PDB file of C-alpha atoms in Angstrom:
ATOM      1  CA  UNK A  17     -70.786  41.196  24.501  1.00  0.00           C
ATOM      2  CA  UNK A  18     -67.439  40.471  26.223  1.00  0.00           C
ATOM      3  CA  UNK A  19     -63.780  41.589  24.302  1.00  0.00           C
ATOM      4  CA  UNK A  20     -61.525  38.274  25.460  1.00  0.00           C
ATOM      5  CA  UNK A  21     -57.777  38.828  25.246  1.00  0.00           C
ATOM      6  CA  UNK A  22     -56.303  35.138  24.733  1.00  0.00           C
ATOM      7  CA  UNK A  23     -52.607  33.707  25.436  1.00  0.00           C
ATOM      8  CA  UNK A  24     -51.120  30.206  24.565  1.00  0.00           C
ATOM      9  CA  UNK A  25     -47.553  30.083  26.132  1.00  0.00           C
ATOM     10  CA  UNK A  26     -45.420  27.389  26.748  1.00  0.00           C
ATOM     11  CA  UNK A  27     -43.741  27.683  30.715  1.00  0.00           C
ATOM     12  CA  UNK A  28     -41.301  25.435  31.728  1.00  0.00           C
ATOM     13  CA  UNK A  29     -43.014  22.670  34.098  1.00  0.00           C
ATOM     14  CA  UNK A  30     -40.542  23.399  37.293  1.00  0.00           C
ATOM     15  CA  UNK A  31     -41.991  26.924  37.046  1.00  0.00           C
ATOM     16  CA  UNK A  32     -45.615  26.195  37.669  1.00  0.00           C
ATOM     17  CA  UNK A  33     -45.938  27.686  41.196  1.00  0.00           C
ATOM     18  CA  UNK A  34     -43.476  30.705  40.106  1.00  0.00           C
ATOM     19  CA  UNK A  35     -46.293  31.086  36.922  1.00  0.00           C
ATOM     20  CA  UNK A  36     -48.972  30.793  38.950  1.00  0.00           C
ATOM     21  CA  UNK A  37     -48.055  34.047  41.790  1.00  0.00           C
ATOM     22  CA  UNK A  38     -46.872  36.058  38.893  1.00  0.00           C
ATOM     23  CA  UNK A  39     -50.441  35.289  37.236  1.00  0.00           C
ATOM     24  CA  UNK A  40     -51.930  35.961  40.328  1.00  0.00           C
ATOM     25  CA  UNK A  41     -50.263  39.220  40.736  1.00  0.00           C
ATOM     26  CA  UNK A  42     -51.090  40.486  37.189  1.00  0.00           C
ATOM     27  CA  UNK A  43     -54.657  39.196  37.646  1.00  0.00           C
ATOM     28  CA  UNK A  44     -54.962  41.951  40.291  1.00  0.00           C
ATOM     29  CA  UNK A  45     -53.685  44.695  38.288  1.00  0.00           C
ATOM     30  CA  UNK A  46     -55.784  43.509  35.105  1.00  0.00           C
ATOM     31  CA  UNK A  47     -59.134  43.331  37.220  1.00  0.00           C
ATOM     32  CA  UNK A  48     -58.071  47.156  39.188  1.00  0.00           C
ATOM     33  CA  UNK A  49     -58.236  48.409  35.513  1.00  0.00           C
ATOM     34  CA  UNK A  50     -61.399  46.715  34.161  1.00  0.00           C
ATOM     35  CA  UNK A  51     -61.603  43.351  33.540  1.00  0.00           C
ATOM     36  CA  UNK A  52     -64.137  41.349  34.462  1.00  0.00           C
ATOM     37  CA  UNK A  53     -62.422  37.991  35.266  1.00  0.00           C
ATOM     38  CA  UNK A  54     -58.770  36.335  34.436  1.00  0.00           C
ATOM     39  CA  UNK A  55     -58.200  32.393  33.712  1.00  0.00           C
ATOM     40  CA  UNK A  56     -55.544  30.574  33.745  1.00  0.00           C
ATOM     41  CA  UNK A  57     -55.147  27.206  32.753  1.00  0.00           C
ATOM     42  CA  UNK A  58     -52.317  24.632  33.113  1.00  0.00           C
ATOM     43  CA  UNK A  59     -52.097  21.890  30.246  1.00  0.00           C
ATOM     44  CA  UNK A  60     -52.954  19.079  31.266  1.00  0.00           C
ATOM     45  CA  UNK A  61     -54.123  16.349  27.927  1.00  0.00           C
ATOM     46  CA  UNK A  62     -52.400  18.816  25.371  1.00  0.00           C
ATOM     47  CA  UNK A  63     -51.845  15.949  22.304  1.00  0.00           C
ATOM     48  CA  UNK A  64     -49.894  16.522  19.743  1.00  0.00           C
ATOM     49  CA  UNK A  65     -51.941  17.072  16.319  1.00  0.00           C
ATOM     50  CA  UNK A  66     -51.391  15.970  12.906  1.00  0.00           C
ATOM     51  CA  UNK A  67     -51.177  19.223  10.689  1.00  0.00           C
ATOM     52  CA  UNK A  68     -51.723  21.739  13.550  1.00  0.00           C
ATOM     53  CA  UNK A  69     -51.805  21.393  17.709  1.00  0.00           C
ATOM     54  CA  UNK A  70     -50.823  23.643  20.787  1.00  0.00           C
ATOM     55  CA  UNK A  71     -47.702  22.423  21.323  1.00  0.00           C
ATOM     56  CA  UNK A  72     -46.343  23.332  17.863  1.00  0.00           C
ATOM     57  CA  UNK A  73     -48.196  26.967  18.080  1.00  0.00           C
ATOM     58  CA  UNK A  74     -45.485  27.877  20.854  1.00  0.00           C
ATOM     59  CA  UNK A  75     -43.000  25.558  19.683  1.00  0.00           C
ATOM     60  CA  UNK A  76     -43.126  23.330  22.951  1.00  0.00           C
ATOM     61  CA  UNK A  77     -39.616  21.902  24.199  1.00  0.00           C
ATOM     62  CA  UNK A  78     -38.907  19.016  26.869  1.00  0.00           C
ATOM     63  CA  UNK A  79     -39.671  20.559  30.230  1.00  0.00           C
ATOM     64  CA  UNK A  80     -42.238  22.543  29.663  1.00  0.00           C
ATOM     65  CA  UNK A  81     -45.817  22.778  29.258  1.00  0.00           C
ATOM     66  CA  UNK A  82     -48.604  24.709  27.305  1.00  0.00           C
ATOM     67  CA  UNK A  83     -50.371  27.315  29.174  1.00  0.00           C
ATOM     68  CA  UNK A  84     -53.584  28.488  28.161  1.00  0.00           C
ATOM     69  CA  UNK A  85     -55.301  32.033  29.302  1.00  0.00           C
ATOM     70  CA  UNK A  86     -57.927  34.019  28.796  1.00  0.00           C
ATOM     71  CA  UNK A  87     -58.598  38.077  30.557  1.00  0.00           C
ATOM     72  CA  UNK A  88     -62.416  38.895  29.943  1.00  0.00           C
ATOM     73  CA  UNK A  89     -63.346  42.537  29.425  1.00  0.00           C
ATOM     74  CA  UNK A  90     -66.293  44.763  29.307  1.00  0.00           C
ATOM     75  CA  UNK A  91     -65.383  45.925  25.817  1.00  0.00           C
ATOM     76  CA  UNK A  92     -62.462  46.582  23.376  1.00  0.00           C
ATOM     77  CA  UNK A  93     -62.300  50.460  24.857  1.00  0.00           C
ATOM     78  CA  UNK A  94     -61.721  49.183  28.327  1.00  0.00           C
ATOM     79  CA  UNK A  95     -59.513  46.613  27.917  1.00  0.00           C
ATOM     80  CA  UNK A  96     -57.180  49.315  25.510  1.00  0.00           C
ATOM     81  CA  UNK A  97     -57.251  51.737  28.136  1.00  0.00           C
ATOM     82  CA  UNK A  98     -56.778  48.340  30.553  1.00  0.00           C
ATOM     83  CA  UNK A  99     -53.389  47.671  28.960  1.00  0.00           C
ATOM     84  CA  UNK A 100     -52.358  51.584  28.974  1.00  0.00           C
ATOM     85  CA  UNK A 101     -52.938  51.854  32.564  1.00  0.00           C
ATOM     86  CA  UNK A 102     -50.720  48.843  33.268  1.00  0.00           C
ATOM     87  CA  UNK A 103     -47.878  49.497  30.274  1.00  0.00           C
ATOM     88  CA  UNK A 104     -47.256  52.832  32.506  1.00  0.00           C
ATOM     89  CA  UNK A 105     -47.741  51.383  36.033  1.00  0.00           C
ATOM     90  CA  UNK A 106     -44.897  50.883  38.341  1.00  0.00           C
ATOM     91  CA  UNK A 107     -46.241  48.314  39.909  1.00  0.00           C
ATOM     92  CA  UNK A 108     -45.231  46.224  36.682  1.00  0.00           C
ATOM     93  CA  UNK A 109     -41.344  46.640  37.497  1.00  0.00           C
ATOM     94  CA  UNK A 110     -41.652  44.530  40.115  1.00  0.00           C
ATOM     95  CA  UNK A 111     -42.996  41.436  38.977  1.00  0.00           C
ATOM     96  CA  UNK A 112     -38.958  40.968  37.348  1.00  0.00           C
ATOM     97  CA  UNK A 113     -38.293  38.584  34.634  1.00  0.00           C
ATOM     98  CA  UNK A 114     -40.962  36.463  33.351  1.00  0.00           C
ATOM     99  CA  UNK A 115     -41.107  32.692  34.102  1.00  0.00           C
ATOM    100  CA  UNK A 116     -41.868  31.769  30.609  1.00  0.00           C
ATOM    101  CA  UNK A 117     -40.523  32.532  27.212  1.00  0.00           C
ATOM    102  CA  UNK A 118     -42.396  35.724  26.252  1.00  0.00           C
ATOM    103  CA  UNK A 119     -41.432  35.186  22.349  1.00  0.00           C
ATOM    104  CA  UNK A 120     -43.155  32.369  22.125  1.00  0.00           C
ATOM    105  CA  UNK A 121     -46.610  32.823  23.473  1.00  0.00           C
ATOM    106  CA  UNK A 122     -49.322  33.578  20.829  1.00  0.00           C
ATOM    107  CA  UNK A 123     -51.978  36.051  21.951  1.00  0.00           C
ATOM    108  CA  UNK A 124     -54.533  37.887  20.465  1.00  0.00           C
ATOM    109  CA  UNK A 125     -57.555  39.778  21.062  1.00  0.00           C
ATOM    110  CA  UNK A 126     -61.295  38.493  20.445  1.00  0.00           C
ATOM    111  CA  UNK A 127     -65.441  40.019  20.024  1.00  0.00           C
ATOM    112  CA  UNK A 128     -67.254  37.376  21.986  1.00  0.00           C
ATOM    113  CA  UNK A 129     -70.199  35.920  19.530  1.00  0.00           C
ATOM    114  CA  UNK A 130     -71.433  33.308  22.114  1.00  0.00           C
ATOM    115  CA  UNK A 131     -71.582  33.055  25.510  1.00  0.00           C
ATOM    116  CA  UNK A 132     -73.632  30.757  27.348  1.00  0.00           C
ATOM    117  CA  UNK A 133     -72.968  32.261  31.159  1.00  0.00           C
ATOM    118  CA  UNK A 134     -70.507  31.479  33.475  1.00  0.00           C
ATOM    119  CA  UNK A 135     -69.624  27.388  34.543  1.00  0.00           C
TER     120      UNK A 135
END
């Protein structure tokens, strides 16, 4: 099965179309080094929870909104020698500043243990 890398980040809402080309732009780079496919998803009914929610994972402020992403890969092996290839690549320079605040996105990586095909 798939290795999924996932992101929760919190971009402020006037930079949607900035966050969308510079996910676009990585999305090439991620896919020219193995991955299978890259999603990106824009909140859009992100309530707040009692106890736990995504807005309080990336401590949400006025102005922005929760971003939610996914890169599938063949494997763990791939996608580690995925983010090597791109750590070193000089193509990275010129994506600039971020249009989100890096501290505060949660990410992590994932073994798929069910997948029922593609939508």
């Amino acid at each position: 099965m798939s290795f999924i890398d996932g992101f929760v980040a919190p971009v402020p809402t006037a930079n949607k179309e900035t966050y969308r080309e510079h996910a676009r732009k990585a999305s090439e780079l991620f896919k020219e080094f193995g991955a299978l496919r890259v999603v990106e998803c824009w909140g859009n009914d992100v309530p707040k929870g009692k106890t736990t929610d995504f807005q309080g994972s990336v401590k949400l402020e006025d102005g922005e909104t929760v971003v939610f992403a996914w890169i599938e890969w063949p494997s763990k092996e791939v996608r580690d020698a995925g983010h090597q290839k791109m750590m070193s690549d000089p193509r990275m320079e010129a994506f600039g500043e971020m249009p989100f605040d890096g501290k505060r996105m949660i990410y992590g990586g994932f073994d798929a243990i069910l997948d029922t095909g593609e939508a």
